[in-house]
């Protein structure tokens, strides 16, 4: 396979949005920061899947991967790497792999056997275009491709760090993470007795796991010490839960145009959500409290944490 380029599409030194060591009180240009990071990730994802025989599976994988998501997990991974003390180039293959893993989970999540959604990221869901069999296989393929992608493309990272990155990702995707959360989500559908502990279990696994993996792997790749890794993980777990609470709220309040997927699915599927337990305002209050807690984890990092502080706030103000 092609090796991804070591050179970033946008050099850090040229990009004002990357100058984050300045006075945190100065207004931070989050949108410029996100756009520049997303562009780096996008350019690498674009080249990550070169079609070969059998072309159909590459077409299906590419259809869902290169489709303009928010790229939150890759951006967090790059930020974790830099906060941990490394150059962001070290984390680019892992950042891309995180998006592949996330995309794999969304392809499967949309299947009729799961959430049965026809739309994702503003276009038809993978199985609506390629059929259920190919969509299943595209998810499977992205899962293993992601891990192989890290091993084939990561440069200048000691083997013990890389091993820890792989172990973290495998753990967060499997029964202790995404799969475990999704299992309880599926089992809870249509039930009236889903309590807060169960809901938190679902959300922290099916969404929080990969957000946590993004921060932790970024920090490991950057050579962070254990205290930094633990703080970034604490930040990620809170932001991850807040992100899913807001997702539940947007499912009630937003349109398909805004979301790029079908709204009001949770109610139709009779799913327990934060709004169903606490109402819209109560849910947003909890999301904001989690974001405040997440930000407190970053206090020791001062101005270096400004992008992560801004991203935490963004979780509660986003509309899609
Ligand atoms: C979306 O949640 C679903 C997830 C974030 C996780 C889905 C996990 C799996 C299918 C198991 C793991 C599978 C692989 C291939 C790793 P949602 O349904 O609440 O949000 P939505 O409205 O965006 O669909
Ligand atoms: Mg879904």
mmCIF file of C-alpha atoms and ligand atoms in Angstrom:
data_model
loop_
_atom_site.group_PDB
_atom_site.id
_atom_site.type_symbol
_atom_site.label_atom_id
_atom_site.label_comp_id
_atom_site.label_asym_id
_atom_site.label_seq_id
_atom_site.Cartn_x
_atom_site.Cartn_y
_atom_site.Cartn_z
ATOM 1 C CA UNK A 1 0.000 0.000 0.000
ATOM 2 C CA UNK A 2 1.036 3.594 -0.427
ATOM 3 C CA UNK A 3 2.808 5.144 2.485
ATOM 4 C CA UNK A 4 1.105 8.285 3.693
ATOM 5 C CA UNK A 5 3.148 11.434 3.348
ATOM 6 C CA UNK A 6 5.187 12.559 6.315
ATOM 7 C CA UNK A 7 4.726 16.193 5.357
ATOM 8 C CA UNK A 8 1.500 17.753 6.687
ATOM 9 C CA UNK A 9 -0.783 19.426 4.170
ATOM 10 C CA UNK A 10 -0.630 22.579 6.299
ATOM 11 C CA UNK A 11 2.554 23.408 8.188
ATOM 12 C CA UNK A 12 1.943 24.249 11.843
ATOM 13 C CA UNK A 13 4.186 27.304 11.709
ATOM 14 C CA UNK A 14 2.180 28.795 8.834
ATOM 15 C CA UNK A 15 -1.173 28.455 10.484
ATOM 16 C CA UNK A 16 -2.270 31.127 12.959
ATOM 17 C CA UNK A 17 -4.882 28.773 14.400
ATOM 18 C CA UNK A 18 -2.044 26.527 15.634
ATOM 19 C CA UNK A 19 -0.478 29.237 17.787
ATOM 20 C CA UNK A 20 -1.986 28.046 21.028
ATOM 21 C CA UNK A 21 0.647 28.910 23.621
ATOM 22 C CA UNK A 22 -0.505 32.489 23.754
ATOM 23 C CA UNK A 23 -2.597 34.053 26.518
ATOM 24 C CA UNK A 24 -5.647 31.768 26.979
ATOM 25 C CA UNK A 25 -7.746 34.852 27.663
ATOM 26 C CA UNK A 26 -7.267 35.907 24.037
ATOM 27 C CA UNK A 27 -10.187 34.696 21.924
ATOM 28 C CA UNK A 28 -9.275 31.337 20.377
ATOM 29 C CA UNK A 29 -10.236 30.734 16.749
ATOM 30 C CA UNK A 30 -11.767 27.286 17.173
ATOM 31 C CA UNK A 31 -13.318 27.224 13.751
ATOM 32 C CA UNK A 32 -9.980 28.030 12.077
ATOM 33 C CA UNK A 33 -8.260 25.414 14.249
ATOM 34 C CA UNK A 34 -10.819 22.721 13.384
ATOM 35 C CA UNK A 35 -10.800 23.559 9.680
ATOM 36 C CA UNK A 36 -7.026 23.333 9.421
ATOM 37 C CA UNK A 37 -6.889 20.053 11.340
ATOM 38 C CA UNK A 38 -9.783 18.580 9.391
ATOM 39 C CA UNK A 39 -7.978 19.494 6.154
ATOM 40 C CA UNK A 40 -4.851 17.601 7.272
ATOM 41 C CA UNK A 41 -6.904 14.530 8.191
ATOM 42 C CA UNK A 42 -9.010 14.748 5.031
ATOM 43 C CA UNK A 43 -5.957 14.860 2.759
ATOM 44 C CA UNK A 44 -4.537 11.729 4.373
ATOM 45 C CA UNK A 45 -7.849 9.848 4.401
ATOM 46 C CA UNK A 46 -8.286 10.711 0.743
ATOM 47 C CA UNK A 47 -5.093 8.780 -0.046
ATOM 48 C CA UNK A 48 -5.533 6.033 2.534
ATOM 49 C CA UNK A 49 -7.728 3.723 0.475
ATOM 50 C CA UNK A 50 -6.241 3.103 -2.957
ATOM 51 C CA UNK A 51 -8.664 0.816 -4.830
ATOM 52 C CA UNK A 52 -7.493 -2.589 -6.001
ATOM 53 C CA UNK A 53 -9.194 -5.899 -6.684
ATOM 54 C CA UNK A 54 -11.931 -6.510 -5.504
ATOM 55 C CA UNK A 55 -12.747 -2.860 -6.254
ATOM 56 C CA UNK A 56 -16.317 -3.006 -4.913
ATOM 57 C CA UNK A 57 -15.248 -3.277 -1.278
ATOM 58 C CA UNK A 58 -12.852 -0.342 -1.607
ATOM 59 C CA UNK A 59 -15.636 1.679 -3.213
ATOM 60 C CA UNK A 60 -17.957 0.868 -0.321
ATOM 61 C CA UNK A 61 -15.325 1.617 2.363
ATOM 62 C CA UNK A 62 -14.373 4.865 0.653
ATOM 63 C CA UNK A 63 -17.991 5.943 0.209
ATOM 64 C CA UNK A 64 -18.458 6.120 3.971
ATOM 65 C CA UNK A 65 -14.942 7.127 4.994
ATOM 66 C CA UNK A 66 -14.396 10.062 2.663
ATOM 67 C CA UNK A 67 -17.697 11.733 3.319
ATOM 68 C CA UNK A 68 -16.915 14.788 5.393
ATOM 69 C CA UNK A 69 -17.705 13.942 9.004
ATOM 70 C CA UNK A 70 -16.626 16.261 11.816
ATOM 71 C CA UNK A 71 -13.355 14.278 12.236
ATOM 72 C CA UNK A 72 -13.594 14.918 15.976
ATOM 73 C CA UNK A 73 -11.659 11.800 16.992
ATOM 74 C CA UNK A 74 -8.682 12.433 14.680
ATOM 75 C CA UNK A 75 -8.523 16.094 15.737
ATOM 76 C CA UNK A 76 -8.502 15.043 19.405
ATOM 77 C CA UNK A 77 -5.778 12.489 18.726
ATOM 78 C CA UNK A 78 -3.524 15.110 17.105
ATOM 79 C CA UNK A 79 -4.221 17.515 19.978
ATOM 80 C CA UNK A 80 -3.393 14.789 22.540
ATOM 81 C CA UNK A 81 -0.108 14.076 20.783
ATOM 82 C CA UNK A 82 0.921 17.728 20.841
ATOM 83 C CA UNK A 83 -0.156 18.224 24.432
ATOM 84 C CA UNK A 84 1.843 15.109 25.300
ATOM 85 C CA UNK A 85 4.937 16.730 23.835
ATOM 86 C CA UNK A 86 5.147 15.168 20.352
ATOM 87 C CA UNK A 87 4.929 16.488 16.785
ATOM 88 C CA UNK A 88 1.499 15.831 15.357
ATOM 89 C CA UNK A 89 2.962 13.896 12.370
ATOM 90 C CA UNK A 90 3.632 11.017 14.761
ATOM 91 C CA UNK A 91 -0.117 10.648 15.325
ATOM 92 C CA UNK A 92 -1.475 11.100 11.793
ATOM 93 C CA UNK A 93 -1.788 7.354 10.957
ATOM 94 C CA UNK A 94 -3.553 6.711 14.278
ATOM 95 C CA UNK A 95 -5.795 9.745 13.770
ATOM 96 C CA UNK A 96 -6.835 8.342 10.363
ATOM 97 C CA UNK A 97 -7.325 4.883 11.866
ATOM 98 C CA UNK A 98 -9.662 6.308 14.512
ATOM 99 C CA UNK A 99 -11.857 7.730 11.769
ATOM 100 C CA UNK A 100 -11.830 4.339 10.002
ATOM 101 C CA UNK A 101 -12.907 2.586 13.214
ATOM 102 C CA UNK A 102 -15.611 5.171 13.855
ATOM 103 C CA UNK A 103 -16.863 4.876 10.269
ATOM 104 C CA UNK A 104 -16.938 1.073 10.555
ATOM 105 C CA UNK A 105 -19.126 1.329 13.631
ATOM 106 C CA UNK A 106 -21.503 3.798 11.944
ATOM 107 C CA UNK A 107 -21.902 1.583 8.850
ATOM 108 C CA UNK A 108 -22.908 -1.308 11.104
ATOM 109 C CA UNK A 109 -25.046 0.897 13.338
ATOM 110 C CA UNK A 110 -27.161 1.973 10.349
ATOM 111 C CA UNK A 111 -27.906 -1.590 9.196
ATOM 112 C CA UNK A 112 -31.521 -2.819 9.403
ATOM 113 C CA UNK A 113 -30.463 -5.294 12.108
ATOM 114 C CA UNK A 114 -29.353 -2.368 14.279
ATOM 115 C CA UNK A 115 -30.729 1.193 14.018
ATOM 116 C CA UNK A 116 -32.048 0.798 10.478
ATOM 117 C CA UNK A 117 -31.208 4.296 9.288
ATOM 118 C CA UNK A 118 -31.250 5.270 5.628
ATOM 119 C CA UNK A 119 -29.098 8.383 5.972
ATOM 120 C CA UNK A 120 -25.672 9.185 7.362
ATOM 121 C CA UNK A 121 -23.528 12.276 7.007
ATOM 122 C CA UNK A 122 -26.020 13.861 4.636
ATOM 123 C CA UNK A 123 -26.165 11.004 2.158
ATOM 124 C CA UNK A 124 -27.636 7.531 1.815
ATOM 125 C CA UNK A 125 -26.344 5.034 4.354
ATOM 126 C CA UNK A 126 -23.783 2.547 3.062
ATOM 127 C CA UNK A 127 -26.192 -0.414 2.869
ATOM 128 C CA UNK A 128 -28.721 1.665 0.892
ATOM 129 C CA UNK A 129 -26.095 2.085 -1.844
ATOM 130 C CA UNK A 130 -24.060 -1.129 -1.697
ATOM 131 C CA UNK A 131 -26.498 -3.588 -0.104
ATOM 132 C CA UNK A 132 -26.449 -5.090 3.382
ATOM 133 C CA UNK A 133 -23.851 -7.768 2.656
ATOM 134 C CA UNK A 134 -21.322 -5.317 1.260
ATOM 135 C CA UNK A 135 -21.996 -2.835 4.079
ATOM 136 C CA UNK A 136 -21.290 -5.538 6.665
ATOM 137 C CA UNK A 137 -18.069 -6.387 4.887
ATOM 138 C CA UNK A 138 -17.061 -2.727 4.500
ATOM 139 C CA UNK A 139 -17.361 -2.312 8.285
ATOM 140 C CA UNK A 140 -15.345 -5.479 8.901
ATOM 141 C CA UNK A 141 -12.735 -4.403 6.375
ATOM 142 C CA UNK A 142 -12.339 -0.913 7.821
ATOM 143 C CA UNK A 143 -11.857 -2.391 11.257
ATOM 144 C CA UNK A 144 -8.829 -4.466 10.292
ATOM 145 C CA UNK A 145 -7.580 -1.936 7.721
ATOM 146 C CA UNK A 146 -7.395 0.704 10.459
ATOM 147 C CA UNK A 147 -5.107 -1.375 12.657
ATOM 148 C CA UNK A 148 -2.911 -2.417 9.730
ATOM 149 C CA UNK A 149 -2.774 1.219 8.604
ATOM 150 C CA UNK A 150 -1.192 2.265 11.901
ATOM 151 C CA UNK A 151 1.433 -0.457 11.763
ATOM 152 C CA UNK A 152 2.339 0.214 8.131
ATOM 153 C CA UNK A 153 2.473 3.991 8.337
ATOM 154 C CA UNK A 154 3.637 5.072 11.788
ATOM 155 C CA UNK A 155 7.228 6.301 11.780
ATOM 156 C CA UNK A 156 9.643 7.328 14.547
ATOM 157 C CA UNK A 157 7.537 5.919 17.398
ATOM 158 C CA UNK A 158 9.187 3.375 19.744
ATOM 159 C CA UNK A 159 7.701 -0.138 19.528
ATOM 160 C CA UNK A 160 6.515 -0.162 23.157
ATOM 161 C CA UNK A 161 4.449 2.983 22.601
ATOM 162 C CA UNK A 162 2.998 1.585 19.397
ATOM 163 C CA UNK A 163 2.075 -1.645 21.153
ATOM 164 C CA UNK A 164 0.250 0.344 23.842
ATOM 165 C CA UNK A 165 -1.600 2.315 21.172
ATOM 166 C CA UNK A 166 -2.720 -0.921 19.482
ATOM 167 C CA UNK A 167 -3.783 -2.454 22.782
ATOM 168 C CA UNK A 168 -5.774 0.673 23.682
ATOM 169 C CA UNK A 169 -7.601 0.734 20.355
ATOM 170 C CA UNK A 170 -8.384 -2.987 20.332
ATOM 171 C CA UNK A 171 -9.726 -2.702 23.876
ATOM 172 C CA UNK A 172 -11.907 0.363 23.172
ATOM 173 C CA UNK A 173 -13.424 -1.137 20.009
ATOM 174 C CA UNK A 174 -14.235 -4.574 21.429
ATOM 175 C CA UNK A 175 -16.507 -5.956 24.144
ATOM 176 C CA UNK A 176 -15.058 -3.565 26.736
ATOM 177 C CA UNK A 177 -15.881 -0.603 24.506
ATOM 178 C CA UNK A 178 -17.927 0.037 21.363
ATOM 179 C CA UNK A 179 -19.298 -3.482 20.960
ATOM 180 C CA UNK A 180 -20.200 -3.768 24.671
ATOM 181 C CA UNK A 181 -22.036 -0.440 24.590
ATOM 182 C CA UNK A 182 -23.878 -1.325 21.418
ATOM 183 C CA UNK A 183 -24.948 -4.708 22.839
ATOM 184 C CA UNK A 184 -26.616 -3.076 25.849
ATOM 185 C CA UNK A 185 -28.085 -0.397 23.560
ATOM 186 C CA UNK A 186 -29.709 -3.068 21.376
ATOM 187 C CA UNK A 187 -30.903 -5.032 24.415
ATOM 188 C CA UNK A 188 -32.414 -1.910 26.003
ATOM 189 C CA UNK A 189 -34.522 -0.958 23.004
ATOM 190 C CA UNK A 190 -38.248 -0.941 23.739
ATOM 191 C CA UNK A 191 -37.774 -1.320 27.511
ATOM 192 C CA UNK A 192 -39.245 1.057 30.080
ATOM 193 C CA UNK A 193 -36.943 0.117 32.944
ATOM 194 C CA UNK A 194 -33.627 1.439 31.615
ATOM 195 C CA UNK A 195 -32.011 3.359 34.483
ATOM 196 C CA UNK A 196 -29.328 6.030 34.523
ATOM 197 C CA UNK A 197 -26.516 3.561 35.281
ATOM 198 C CA UNK A 198 -27.415 1.494 32.220
ATOM 199 C CA UNK A 199 -27.715 4.578 30.038
ATOM 200 C CA UNK A 200 -24.323 5.821 31.215
ATOM 201 C CA UNK A 201 -22.864 2.383 30.504
ATOM 202 C CA UNK A 202 -24.216 2.505 26.942
ATOM 203 C CA UNK A 203 -23.077 6.048 26.231
ATOM 204 C CA UNK A 204 -19.668 5.742 27.831
ATOM 205 C CA UNK A 205 -18.948 2.620 25.750
ATOM 206 C CA UNK A 206 -20.572 3.219 22.411
ATOM 207 C CA UNK A 207 -19.422 6.854 22.127
ATOM 208 C CA UNK A 208 -17.041 7.594 24.996
ATOM 209 C CA UNK A 209 -14.682 4.689 24.283
ATOM 210 C CA UNK A 210 -13.393 5.946 20.965
ATOM 211 C CA UNK A 211 -13.178 9.558 22.134
ATOM 212 C CA UNK A 212 -11.130 8.319 25.092
ATOM 213 C CA UNK A 213 -9.013 6.191 22.739
ATOM 214 C CA UNK A 214 -8.342 9.261 20.587
ATOM 215 C CA UNK A 215 -6.973 11.313 23.480
ATOM 216 C CA UNK A 216 -5.079 8.469 25.098
ATOM 217 C CA UNK A 217 -3.418 7.176 21.918
ATOM 218 C CA UNK A 218 -2.478 10.720 20.904
ATOM 219 C CA UNK A 219 -0.891 11.309 24.299
ATOM 220 C CA UNK A 220 0.971 7.968 24.220
ATOM 221 C CA UNK A 221 2.342 8.701 20.730
ATOM 222 C CA UNK A 222 3.472 12.133 21.869
ATOM 223 C CA UNK A 223 5.401 10.613 24.785
ATOM 224 C CA UNK A 224 3.176 11.991 27.566
ATOM 225 C CA UNK A 225 3.800 10.987 31.188
ATOM 226 C CA UNK A 226 1.233 8.870 33.067
ATOM 227 C CA UNK A 227 -0.366 11.825 34.850
ATOM 228 C CA UNK A 228 -0.978 13.607 31.540
ATOM 229 C CA UNK A 229 -2.453 10.450 29.987
ATOM 230 C CA UNK A 230 -4.784 10.016 32.983
ATOM 231 C CA UNK A 231 -5.907 13.658 32.853
ATOM 232 C CA UNK A 232 -6.569 13.515 29.109
ATOM 233 C CA UNK A 233 -8.520 10.297 29.597
ATOM 234 C CA UNK A 234 -10.598 11.955 32.352
ATOM 235 C CA UNK A 235 -11.261 14.877 30.037
ATOM 236 C CA UNK A 236 -12.214 12.552 27.162
ATOM 237 C CA UNK A 237 -14.577 10.371 29.180
ATOM 238 C CA UNK A 238 -16.543 13.409 30.348
ATOM 239 C CA UNK A 239 -16.555 15.086 26.956
ATOM 240 C CA UNK A 240 -17.563 11.766 25.361
ATOM 241 C CA UNK A 241 -20.572 11.390 27.636
ATOM 242 C CA UNK A 242 -21.553 15.035 27.116
ATOM 243 C CA UNK A 243 -21.226 14.527 23.354
ATOM 244 C CA UNK A 244 -23.688 11.621 23.385
ATOM 245 C CA UNK A 245 -26.134 13.465 25.673
ATOM 246 C CA UNK A 246 -26.138 16.341 23.176
ATOM 247 C CA UNK A 247 -26.563 13.792 20.373
ATOM 248 C CA UNK A 248 -29.721 12.556 22.120
ATOM 249 C CA UNK A 249 -30.965 16.142 22.497
ATOM 250 C CA UNK A 250 -30.275 16.963 18.835
ATOM 251 C CA UNK A 251 -32.133 13.813 17.823
ATOM 252 C CA UNK A 252 -35.224 15.489 19.318
ATOM 253 C CA UNK A 253 -34.625 19.110 18.321
ATOM 254 C CA UNK A 254 -32.898 19.061 14.917
ATOM 255 C CA UNK A 255 -33.854 18.472 11.317
ATOM 256 C CA UNK A 256 -32.459 15.949 8.861
ATOM 257 C CA UNK A 257 -30.747 18.778 6.969
ATOM 258 C CA UNK A 258 -28.931 19.881 10.118
ATOM 259 C CA UNK A 259 -28.049 16.384 11.301
ATOM 260 C CA UNK A 260 -27.347 14.656 7.984
ATOM 261 C CA UNK A 261 -29.219 11.658 9.429
ATOM 262 C CA UNK A 262 -32.780 10.865 10.384
ATOM 263 C CA UNK A 263 -34.034 12.798 13.451
ATOM 264 C CA UNK A 264 -36.404 11.522 16.142
ATOM 265 C CA UNK A 265 -35.211 7.947 15.705
ATOM 266 C CA UNK A 266 -34.733 7.359 19.426
ATOM 267 C CA UNK A 267 -38.383 8.002 20.215
ATOM 268 C CA UNK A 268 -39.567 5.851 17.286
ATOM 269 C CA UNK A 269 -37.308 2.995 18.362
ATOM 270 C CA UNK A 270 -38.489 3.498 21.947
ATOM 271 C CA UNK A 271 -34.916 4.036 23.149
ATOM 272 C CA UNK A 272 -34.016 5.281 26.598
ATOM 273 C CA UNK A 273 -32.085 8.540 26.274
ATOM 274 C CA UNK A 274 -31.055 11.403 28.531
ATOM 275 C CA UNK A 275 -33.990 13.542 27.301
ATOM 276 C CA UNK A 276 -36.406 10.685 28.050
ATOM 277 C CA UNK A 277 -35.067 10.524 31.642
ATOM 278 C CA UNK A 278 -34.301 14.197 32.355
ATOM 279 C CA UNK A 279 -36.012 16.306 29.669
ATOM 280 C CA UNK A 280 -34.186 18.547 27.198
ATOM 281 C CA UNK A 281 -33.127 21.282 29.631
ATOM 282 C CA UNK A 282 -32.106 18.783 32.343
ATOM 283 C CA UNK A 283 -30.023 16.879 29.780
ATOM 284 C CA UNK A 284 -28.243 20.005 28.564
ATOM 285 C CA UNK A 285 -27.532 20.998 32.174
ATOM 286 C CA UNK A 286 -25.856 17.639 32.759
ATOM 287 C CA UNK A 287 -23.881 17.957 29.525
ATOM 288 C CA UNK A 288 -22.635 21.410 30.585
ATOM 289 C CA UNK A 289 -21.648 20.107 34.041
ATOM 290 C CA UNK A 290 -19.658 17.287 32.432
ATOM 291 C CA UNK A 291 -17.926 19.762 30.135
ATOM 292 C CA UNK A 292 -16.985 21.949 33.121
ATOM 293 C CA UNK A 293 -15.562 18.899 34.918
ATOM 294 C CA UNK A 294 -13.671 17.911 31.771
ATOM 295 C CA UNK A 295 -12.135 21.376 31.544
ATOM 296 C CA UNK A 296 -11.031 21.241 35.194
ATOM 297 C CA UNK A 297 -8.947 18.129 34.371
ATOM 298 C CA UNK A 298 -6.850 20.312 32.072
ATOM 299 C CA UNK A 299 -6.044 23.053 34.602
ATOM 300 C CA UNK A 300 -2.353 22.058 35.009
ATOM 301 C CA UNK A 301 -1.703 22.527 31.278
ATOM 302 C CA UNK A 302 -2.477 26.261 31.172
ATOM 303 C CA UNK A 303 -2.472 27.838 27.709
ATOM 304 C CA UNK A 304 -1.413 24.576 26.043
ATOM 305 C CA UNK A 305 -4.908 23.212 26.694
ATOM 306 C CA UNK A 306 -6.773 26.061 24.976
ATOM 307 C CA UNK A 307 -7.823 24.012 21.892
ATOM 308 C CA UNK A 308 -9.148 21.192 24.094
ATOM 309 C CA UNK A 309 -11.001 23.666 26.314
ATOM 310 C CA UNK A 310 -12.618 25.219 23.257
ATOM 311 C CA UNK A 311 -13.519 21.813 21.825
ATOM 312 C CA UNK A 312 -15.176 20.844 25.109
ATOM 313 C CA UNK A 313 -17.357 23.977 24.962
ATOM 314 C CA UNK A 314 -18.175 23.272 21.333
ATOM 315 C CA UNK A 315 -19.719 19.909 22.298
ATOM 316 C CA UNK A 316 -22.590 21.751 24.011
ATOM 317 C CA UNK A 317 -23.090 24.444 21.382
ATOM 318 C CA UNK A 318 -22.972 22.292 18.259
ATOM 319 C CA UNK A 319 -26.090 21.987 16.133
ATOM 320 C CA UNK A 320 -25.150 18.929 14.065
HETATM 321 C C1 LIG B 1 -24.119 5.469 16.987
HETATM 322 O O1 LIG B 1 -24.913 5.773 18.097
HETATM 323 C C2 LIG B 1 -23.401 4.173 17.241
HETATM 324 C C3 LIG B 1 -22.165 4.072 17.726
HETATM 325 C C4 LIG B 1 -21.366 5.268 18.044
HETATM 326 C C5 LIG B 1 -21.493 2.759 17.984
HETATM 327 C C6 LIG B 1 -21.932 1.621 17.122
HETATM 328 C C7 LIG B 1 -21.177 0.379 17.492
HETATM 329 C C8 LIG B 1 -21.246 -0.800 16.847
HETATM 330 C C9 LIG B 1 -22.113 -1.001 15.647
HETATM 331 C C10 LIG B 1 -20.432 -1.957 17.347
HETATM 332 C C11 LIG B 1 -18.987 -1.889 16.918
HETATM 333 C C12 LIG B 1 -18.800 -2.184 15.482
HETATM 334 C C13 LIG B 1 -17.592 -2.061 14.842
HETATM 335 C C14 LIG B 1 -17.509 -2.384 13.399
HETATM 336 C C15 LIG B 1 -16.385 -1.573 15.526
HETATM 337 P P1 LIG B 1 -26.411 6.288 17.876
HETATM 338 O O2 LIG B 1 -27.179 5.232 17.169
HETATM 339 O O3 LIG B 1 -26.921 6.732 19.181
HETATM 340 O O4 LIG B 1 -26.171 7.569 17.001
HETATM 341 P P2 LIG B 1 -26.639 7.890 15.530
HETATM 342 O O5 LIG B 1 -27.865 8.691 15.688
HETATM 343 O O6 LIG B 1 -25.502 8.713 14.954
HETATM 344 O O7 LIG B 1 -26.860 6.625 14.785
HETATM 345 MG MG1 LIG B 2 -27.802 4.930 15.235
#
